[in-house]
């Protein structure tokens, strides 16, 4: 029996999720795309097929409005690609209406630059009791990186000890300063303190304090900065043998310079200020004047390269693994009129939802990606445009602690 899919959010990632899901006419009979701005939904819907795509306007902060829409559409599952602030309201609506849930980023409060899984993990018993599945973080990182890790754990290692997730965007969009996904979320993420896991403890760093050059496949060396990213939190929980886990992302010097200037003049602040009698967050104003990420695709050149560098033991012997995907911005635009960062997030969301709709990844409760069988997901990745590669026992960018070379 075919399913009815509701997608919330019509930004760059929402565009990819709709277009990819609308091609799954073996699985879905109808799709509803909803966001605050219906005209954005209409523009995506008219170019998505063969599954018919309906559109609607909705405030994703309004639980009752969401419930009304889910009920009238008779949704079987929801893909949440709205803002991370809205995760909990959408999860509440799913619980009230008996709808399964998938998202790509964990919850963070609107008034505090902080994100962690505790708020969503707290829904575990509610989703279990309701017989509903919630899949958290079905993007690329988090998402594919979690599945890459579980794939290596399942097929190659008895014990994962060291994990470094490396994320490079080597593309050029021709703008002086622009973010590749929602500017508000992107800048909040980068300007907060870094954090990594080592020897059973979380260790904190100053924003962008730790960095080093990393060699990326078919890209070359790029300066990479240590950040905190939510998949670290779930991976060290579910793989307790991990001694050290870190996340690295590339930024150009031009990007960092612009960001530092904006931060110094207060434009990245989330503390409300009064402007002509109206209370606004400077960062939300900055978001309004920066280029819309979904507008960058047509002229984007180059590629992304994202993967996991893993070191661990198999039958007492140490082995290394580098599992990664490179994605062309030009290919992404030709396929779904998106830039590569939106593509690498939206494709995994459509795969996670597909496996849930098919019953392959369906179990009551709230789950992270590594808690499911990685194999069906890994099989679908190249089919939907994200081929992956694996280097076994090669040289890693990061040595073991106390060792001079990798």
Short mmCIF file of C-alpha atoms in Angstrom, two decimals:
data_model
loop_
_atom_site.label_atom_id
_atom_site.label_comp_id
_atom_site.label_asym_id
_atom_site.label_seq_id
_atom_site.Cartn_x
_atom_site.Cartn_y
_atom_site.Cartn_z
CA UNK A 1 0.00 0.00 0.00
CA UNK A 2 1.43 3.35 -1.04
CA UNK A 3 2.16 6.03 1.58
CA UNK A 4 1.32 9.69 1.99
CA UNK A 5 4.37 11.84 2.72
CA UNK A 6 4.34 15.31 4.28
CA UNK A 7 7.45 17.51 3.99
CA UNK A 8 7.82 20.63 6.15
CA UNK A 9 10.27 23.26 4.88
CA UNK A 10 10.76 24.69 1.38
CA UNK A 11 14.36 25.89 1.51
CA UNK A 12 17.32 24.44 -0.39
CA UNK A 13 17.14 21.06 1.36
CA UNK A 14 13.34 20.89 1.12
CA UNK A 15 13.62 21.38 -2.63
CA UNK A 16 15.92 18.34 -2.92
CA UNK A 17 13.78 16.16 -0.63
CA UNK A 18 10.60 16.92 -2.59
CA UNK A 19 12.11 16.36 -6.02
CA UNK A 20 13.80 13.09 -5.01
CA UNK A 21 10.76 11.76 -3.11
CA UNK A 22 8.39 12.67 -5.97
CA UNK A 23 10.35 10.26 -8.18
CA UNK A 24 9.48 7.37 -5.81
CA UNK A 25 6.10 6.61 -7.37
CA UNK A 26 6.54 2.96 -6.37
CA UNK A 27 6.24 4.09 -2.73
CA UNK A 28 4.23 7.32 -2.44
CA UNK A 29 0.76 8.13 -3.74
CA UNK A 30 0.87 11.81 -2.72
CA UNK A 31 3.19 14.39 -1.18
CA UNK A 32 2.26 17.53 0.74
CA UNK A 33 4.88 20.29 0.92
CA UNK A 34 4.21 22.90 3.60
CA UNK A 35 6.09 25.95 4.82
CA UNK A 36 5.38 29.44 6.08
CA UNK A 37 5.67 30.77 2.49
CA UNK A 38 3.35 28.86 0.16
CA UNK A 39 4.78 30.48 -2.98
CA UNK A 40 8.11 28.72 -2.31
CA UNK A 41 6.24 25.41 -2.06
CA UNK A 42 4.35 26.08 -5.29
CA UNK A 43 7.58 26.77 -7.21
CA UNK A 44 9.08 23.44 -6.10
CA UNK A 45 5.85 21.46 -6.58
CA UNK A 46 5.36 22.46 -10.20
CA UNK A 47 8.73 20.92 -11.12
CA UNK A 48 8.36 17.72 -9.05
CA UNK A 49 6.88 14.53 -10.49
CA UNK A 50 5.49 11.93 -11.13
CA UNK A 51 4.07 11.73 -7.58
CA UNK A 52 1.56 14.60 -7.24
CA UNK A 53 2.73 17.32 -4.84
CA UNK A 54 0.18 19.42 -2.96
CA UNK A 55 1.20 22.60 -1.12
CA UNK A 56 0.08 24.47 1.98
CA UNK A 57 1.09 27.32 4.26
CA UNK A 58 1.80 26.43 7.89
CA UNK A 59 3.54 27.87 10.93
CA UNK A 60 5.74 25.00 12.13
CA UNK A 61 5.76 26.47 15.65
CA UNK A 62 1.99 25.95 15.88
CA UNK A 63 1.32 22.37 17.00
CA UNK A 64 -2.42 22.53 16.42
CA UNK A 65 -2.01 23.97 12.90
CA UNK A 66 0.41 21.14 12.13
CA UNK A 67 -2.01 18.55 13.54
CA UNK A 68 -4.84 19.93 11.43
CA UNK A 69 -2.74 19.72 8.27
CA UNK A 70 -1.39 16.22 9.02
CA UNK A 71 -4.90 14.96 9.72
CA UNK A 72 -6.54 16.51 6.67
CA UNK A 73 -3.79 15.18 4.39
CA UNK A 74 -3.82 11.78 6.15
CA UNK A 75 -0.02 11.76 6.38
CA UNK A 76 1.79 8.51 7.12
CA UNK A 77 5.13 10.16 7.80
CA UNK A 78 6.71 13.61 7.99
CA UNK A 79 10.14 14.77 6.86
CA UNK A 80 11.09 17.82 8.89
CA UNK A 81 13.47 20.11 6.98
CA UNK A 82 12.24 23.26 8.73
CA UNK A 83 14.38 25.07 11.34
CA UNK A 84 15.92 23.08 14.23
CA UNK A 85 13.94 25.31 16.64
CA UNK A 86 10.80 23.62 15.33
CA UNK A 87 11.78 19.98 15.87
CA UNK A 88 9.85 19.60 19.11
CA UNK A 89 6.62 21.19 17.88
CA UNK A 90 6.65 18.92 14.83
CA UNK A 91 7.38 15.86 16.99
CA UNK A 92 4.49 16.82 19.27
CA UNK A 93 2.16 17.07 16.27
CA UNK A 94 3.31 13.66 15.03
CA UNK A 95 2.53 12.13 18.42
CA UNK A 96 -0.94 13.69 18.46
CA UNK A 97 -1.80 12.50 14.95
CA UNK A 98 -0.03 9.12 14.82
CA UNK A 99 2.52 10.08 12.15
CA UNK A 100 6.12 8.84 11.84
CA UNK A 101 8.92 11.42 11.95
CA UNK A 102 12.26 12.06 10.18
CA UNK A 103 14.55 15.10 10.52
CA UNK A 104 18.05 16.20 9.50
CA UNK A 105 19.25 18.31 12.46
CA UNK A 106 18.76 18.13 16.21
CA UNK A 107 16.77 20.57 18.28
CA UNK A 108 18.23 23.83 19.50
CA UNK A 109 16.44 26.53 21.47
CA UNK A 110 15.81 29.78 19.64
CA UNK A 111 17.27 31.99 22.36
CA UNK A 112 20.46 30.03 23.01
CA UNK A 113 23.25 28.95 20.64
CA UNK A 114 23.31 25.38 21.89
CA UNK A 115 22.29 22.09 20.36
CA UNK A 116 22.17 18.56 21.76
CA UNK A 117 20.02 15.44 21.50
CA UNK A 118 18.72 15.45 25.09
CA UNK A 119 15.50 17.28 24.20
CA UNK A 120 14.60 14.80 21.46
CA UNK A 121 15.88 11.67 23.23
CA UNK A 122 13.43 12.60 26.01
CA UNK A 123 10.61 11.61 23.60
CA UNK A 124 11.76 7.97 23.44
CA UNK A 125 9.03 6.52 25.67
CA UNK A 126 6.28 8.66 24.14
CA UNK A 127 7.10 7.45 20.62
CA UNK A 128 7.45 3.85 21.84
CA UNK A 129 4.09 3.97 23.58
CA UNK A 130 2.48 5.46 20.46
CA UNK A 131 4.02 2.78 18.21
CA UNK A 132 5.72 5.49 16.14
CA UNK A 133 9.23 5.78 14.72
CA UNK A 134 11.32 8.97 14.94
CA UNK A 135 14.58 8.97 12.96
CA UNK A 136 16.91 11.78 14.00
CA UNK A 137 19.57 13.41 11.83
CA UNK A 138 18.96 11.85 8.42
CA UNK A 139 21.14 14.34 6.55
CA UNK A 140 24.79 13.92 5.62
CA UNK A 141 26.48 15.08 8.80
CA UNK A 142 24.66 14.05 10.89
CA UNK A 143 23.22 11.17 8.91
CA UNK A 144 25.45 9.56 6.32
CA UNK A 145 28.46 9.99 8.63
CA UNK A 146 26.59 8.00 11.31
CA UNK A 147 25.79 5.28 8.77
CA UNK A 148 29.38 5.25 7.47
CA UNK A 149 30.54 4.64 11.04
CA UNK A 150 28.03 1.85 11.68
CA UNK A 151 28.89 0.26 8.32
CA UNK A 152 32.57 0.06 9.27
CA UNK A 153 31.64 -1.25 12.73
CA UNK A 154 29.38 -3.93 11.23
CA UNK A 155 31.67 -5.19 8.47
CA UNK A 156 35.27 -4.38 9.38
CA UNK A 157 36.01 -3.73 13.04
CA UNK A 158 35.46 -5.31 16.43
CA UNK A 159 36.26 -2.01 18.13
CA UNK A 160 36.25 1.59 16.86
CA UNK A 161 38.81 3.64 18.77
CA UNK A 162 39.37 6.90 16.87
CA UNK A 163 36.92 8.80 14.69
CA UNK A 164 37.47 12.02 12.75
CA UNK A 165 34.64 13.31 10.56
CA UNK A 166 35.95 15.60 7.83
CA UNK A 167 33.72 17.97 5.85
CA UNK A 168 35.06 19.98 2.92
CA UNK A 169 33.20 22.28 0.56
CA UNK A 170 35.68 23.10 -2.19
CA UNK A 171 33.06 24.87 -4.28
CA UNK A 172 32.96 28.47 -5.49
CA UNK A 173 29.67 30.37 -5.71
CA UNK A 174 31.02 33.77 -6.73
CA UNK A 175 29.60 35.65 -3.73
CA UNK A 176 31.73 37.70 -1.32
CA UNK A 177 30.05 36.06 1.68
CA UNK A 178 27.27 33.48 1.74
CA UNK A 179 26.38 30.40 3.76
CA UNK A 180 25.57 27.04 2.19
CA UNK A 181 22.60 26.35 4.43
CA UNK A 182 20.35 28.49 6.61
CA UNK A 183 22.60 31.46 7.59
CA UNK A 184 21.13 31.69 11.08
CA UNK A 185 21.86 28.04 11.89
CA UNK A 186 25.21 28.00 10.07
CA UNK A 187 26.61 31.06 11.88
CA UNK A 188 25.31 29.97 15.30
CA UNK A 189 27.08 26.64 14.80
CA UNK A 190 30.43 28.15 13.81
CA UNK A 191 30.64 30.94 16.38
CA UNK A 192 30.02 28.79 19.44
CA UNK A 193 32.75 26.94 21.33
CA UNK A 194 34.19 23.80 19.79
CA UNK A 195 33.92 20.48 21.59
CA UNK A 196 35.33 16.98 21.09
CA UNK A 197 35.35 13.64 22.92
CA UNK A 198 38.54 12.22 24.37
CA UNK A 199 39.17 9.58 27.04
CA UNK A 200 35.59 9.59 28.31
CA UNK A 201 35.24 13.36 28.58
CA UNK A 202 33.99 16.28 26.49
CA UNK A 203 36.75 18.84 25.96
CA UNK A 204 35.96 22.42 25.01
CA UNK A 205 37.84 24.80 22.70
CA UNK A 206 37.51 28.43 21.71
CA UNK A 207 35.58 28.95 18.43
CA UNK A 208 37.77 27.84 15.48
CA UNK A 209 40.78 27.61 17.84
CA UNK A 210 42.05 24.23 16.60
CA UNK A 211 42.73 23.74 12.92
CA UNK A 212 45.04 21.87 10.58
CA UNK A 213 45.47 21.09 6.91
CA UNK A 214 43.65 17.96 5.72
CA UNK A 215 44.05 16.29 2.32
CA UNK A 216 40.66 15.70 0.68
CA UNK A 217 40.18 13.24 -2.21
CA UNK A 218 40.34 14.94 -5.64
CA UNK A 219 40.32 18.31 -3.86
CA UNK A 220 43.72 18.55 -2.19
CA UNK A 221 44.79 20.12 1.10
CA UNK A 222 42.32 22.43 2.85
CA UNK A 223 42.56 24.14 6.23
CA UNK A 224 40.04 22.36 8.48
CA UNK A 225 38.62 23.66 11.77
CA UNK A 226 37.46 21.66 14.78
CA UNK A 227 33.78 22.22 15.61
CA UNK A 228 31.21 20.43 17.72
CA UNK A 229 28.67 18.52 15.65
CA UNK A 230 25.72 16.57 16.97
CA UNK A 231 26.61 13.19 15.49
CA UNK A 232 29.59 13.03 17.86
CA UNK A 233 27.15 12.97 20.79
CA UNK A 234 25.20 9.96 19.56
CA UNK A 235 28.19 8.06 18.14
CA UNK A 236 30.22 8.10 21.36
CA UNK A 237 27.11 6.98 23.22
CA UNK A 238 26.41 4.04 20.90
CA UNK A 239 30.07 3.08 20.35
CA UNK A 240 31.55 3.29 23.87
CA UNK A 241 34.94 1.93 22.70
CA UNK A 242 35.64 5.28 20.98
CA UNK A 243 38.59 6.95 22.69
CA UNK A 244 38.52 10.14 20.64
CA UNK A 245 35.90 11.62 18.29
CA UNK A 246 36.19 14.94 16.47
CA UNK A 247 34.52 16.89 13.67
CA UNK A 248 36.38 19.09 11.18
CA UNK A 249 35.05 21.54 8.57
CA UNK A 250 36.80 23.67 5.97
CA UNK A 251 36.45 27.45 5.71
CA UNK A 252 38.28 29.86 3.43
CA UNK A 253 40.25 32.71 4.97
CA UNK A 254 37.87 35.14 3.25
CA UNK A 255 34.87 33.49 4.91
CA UNK A 256 36.50 33.63 8.35
CA UNK A 257 37.50 37.28 7.89
CA UNK A 258 33.96 38.31 6.96
CA UNK A 259 32.57 36.29 9.86
CA UNK A 260 34.97 37.86 12.36
CA UNK A 261 34.07 41.37 11.22
CA UNK A 262 30.33 40.62 11.45
CA UNK A 263 30.85 39.11 14.90
CA UNK A 264 32.91 42.09 16.09
CA UNK A 265 30.18 44.58 15.12
CA UNK A 266 27.46 42.47 16.77
CA UNK A 267 25.69 41.20 13.66
CA UNK A 268 25.99 37.53 14.66
CA UNK A 269 24.41 38.09 18.09
CA UNK A 270 21.17 36.31 19.02
CA UNK A 271 20.54 38.72 21.90
CA UNK A 272 17.46 40.81 20.96
CA UNK A 273 17.89 44.54 20.42
CA UNK A 274 15.39 47.35 19.88
CA UNK A 275 15.33 48.81 16.36
CA UNK A 276 12.80 51.58 15.65
CA UNK A 277 10.62 50.26 18.43
CA UNK A 278 10.75 46.65 17.19
CA UNK A 279 12.66 43.87 18.96
CA UNK A 280 14.89 41.92 16.55
CA UNK A 281 17.82 39.50 16.72
CA UNK A 282 20.80 40.92 14.75
CA UNK A 283 21.55 37.45 13.36
CA UNK A 284 18.01 37.14 11.99
CA UNK A 285 18.42 40.52 10.28
CA UNK A 286 21.76 39.36 8.82
CA UNK A 287 20.04 36.24 7.52
CA UNK A 288 17.51 38.43 5.70
CA UNK A 289 20.22 40.34 3.78
CA UNK A 290 22.53 37.42 2.95
CA UNK A 291 22.01 35.38 -0.24
CA UNK A 292 19.38 32.66 0.07
CA UNK A 293 21.34 29.34 0.06
CA UNK A 294 18.93 27.81 -2.47
CA UNK A 295 19.84 30.61 -4.91
CA UNK A 296 23.52 29.63 -5.11
CA UNK A 297 23.15 26.44 -7.14
CA UNK A 298 23.11 27.62 -10.75
CA UNK A 299 26.58 29.18 -10.72
CA UNK A 300 28.24 26.93 -8.14
CA UNK A 301 31.42 25.20 -9.33
CA UNK A 302 33.53 22.48 -7.68
CA UNK A 303 32.60 19.77 -5.21
CA UNK A 304 32.11 18.72 -1.62
CA UNK A 305 34.05 15.92 0.07
CA UNK A 306 32.71 14.50 3.34
CA UNK A 307 33.68 11.33 5.16
CA UNK A 308 34.86 9.45 8.23
CA UNK A 309 38.45 8.62 9.08
CA UNK A 310 38.33 5.67 11.43
CA UNK A 311 40.97 3.69 13.33
CA UNK A 312 40.20 0.54 15.28
CA UNK A 313 40.85 -3.12 16.03
CA UNK A 314 39.91 -6.34 14.25
CA UNK A 315 40.97 -9.52 16.07
CA UNK A 316 43.50 -7.47 17.99
CA UNK A 317 45.11 -5.90 14.92
CA UNK A 318 44.85 -2.20 14.13
CA UNK A 319 43.32 -1.08 10.82
CA UNK A 320 42.38 2.27 9.31
CA UNK A 321 39.42 3.20 7.12
CA UNK A 322 38.51 6.31 5.19
CA UNK A 323 34.95 6.18 3.86
CA UNK A 324 33.69 9.23 1.97
CA UNK A 325 31.56 10.81 -0.74
CA UNK A 326 32.51 13.54 -3.21
CA UNK A 327 29.57 15.47 -4.67
CA UNK A 328 29.69 17.83 -7.65
CA UNK A 329 27.78 21.09 -7.30
CA UNK A 330 27.14 21.08 -11.06
CA UNK A 331 25.72 17.54 -10.96
CA UNK A 332 23.43 18.50 -8.08
CA UNK A 333 22.07 21.47 -10.02
CA UNK A 334 21.50 19.40 -13.16
CA UNK A 335 19.63 16.77 -11.14
CA UNK A 336 17.45 18.84 -8.81
CA UNK A 337 18.39 22.53 -9.31
CA UNK A 338 20.30 22.64 -6.02
CA UNK A 339 23.84 23.27 -4.85
CA UNK A 340 25.85 20.36 -3.44
CA UNK A 341 25.40 21.11 0.27
CA UNK A 342 21.60 21.03 -0.07
CA UNK A 343 21.88 17.91 -2.24
CA UNK A 344 24.04 15.99 0.24
CA UNK A 345 21.54 16.77 3.01
CA UNK A 346 18.31 16.27 1.09
CA UNK A 347 19.14 12.95 -0.58
CA UNK A 348 19.83 11.12 2.74
CA UNK A 349 16.60 12.55 4.19
CA UNK A 350 14.64 11.04 1.30
CA UNK A 351 16.45 7.71 1.82
CA UNK A 352 15.79 7.60 5.56
CA UNK A 353 12.11 8.31 4.95
CA UNK A 354 11.96 5.69 2.21
CA UNK A 355 13.39 2.98 4.49
CA UNK A 356 10.92 3.97 7.21
CA UNK A 357 7.97 3.98 4.79
CA UNK A 358 8.98 0.54 3.52
CA UNK A 359 9.16 -0.82 7.08
CA UNK A 360 12.88 -1.61 6.76
CA UNK A 361 13.89 1.02 9.34
CA UNK A 362 10.70 0.96 11.35
CA UNK A 363 10.76 0.42 15.11
CA UNK A 364 8.90 2.26 17.84
CA UNK A 365 10.89 4.96 19.60
CA UNK A 366 13.38 7.73 18.88
CA UNK A 367 16.54 6.62 17.11
CA UNK A 368 19.78 7.89 15.62
CA UNK A 369 20.90 6.64 12.24
CA UNK A 370 23.62 4.32 13.51
CA UNK A 371 20.99 2.31 15.41
CA UNK A 372 19.63 0.83 12.17
CA UNK A 373 21.12 -1.70 9.75
CA UNK A 374 23.43 0.40 7.52
CA UNK A 375 23.36 -1.90 4.49
CA UNK A 376 20.06 -0.88 2.82
CA UNK A 377 20.94 2.81 3.27
CA UNK A 378 24.41 2.29 1.79
CA UNK A 379 22.89 0.50 -1.21
CA UNK A 380 20.54 3.41 -1.94
CA UNK A 381 23.11 6.21 -1.62
CA UNK A 382 24.75 5.73 -5.05
CA UNK A 383 21.40 5.03 -6.68
CA UNK A 384 20.17 8.47 -5.62
CA UNK A 385 23.34 10.34 -6.56
CA UNK A 386 25.79 9.98 -3.66
CA UNK A 387 28.32 7.24 -4.51
CA UNK A 388 30.70 6.39 -1.70
CA UNK A 389 34.29 5.13 -1.65
CA UNK A 390 36.32 3.22 0.92
CA UNK A 391 40.09 3.25 1.46
CA UNK A 392 41.31 0.42 3.72
CA UNK A 393 44.59 0.68 5.65
CA UNK A 394 45.57 3.93 3.98
CA UNK A 395 47.21 6.94 5.64
CA UNK A 396 44.88 9.06 7.75
CA UNK A 397 45.20 12.81 8.30
CA UNK A 398 45.16 12.32 12.07
CA UNK A 399 47.69 10.26 14.06
CA UNK A 400 46.96 8.43 17.28
CA UNK A 401 47.76 10.46 20.40
CA UNK A 402 51.48 10.30 21.06
CA UNK A 403 52.32 9.22 17.49
CA UNK A 404 54.04 11.67 15.17
CA UNK A 405 52.53 10.42 11.90
CA UNK A 406 49.22 8.85 10.87
#
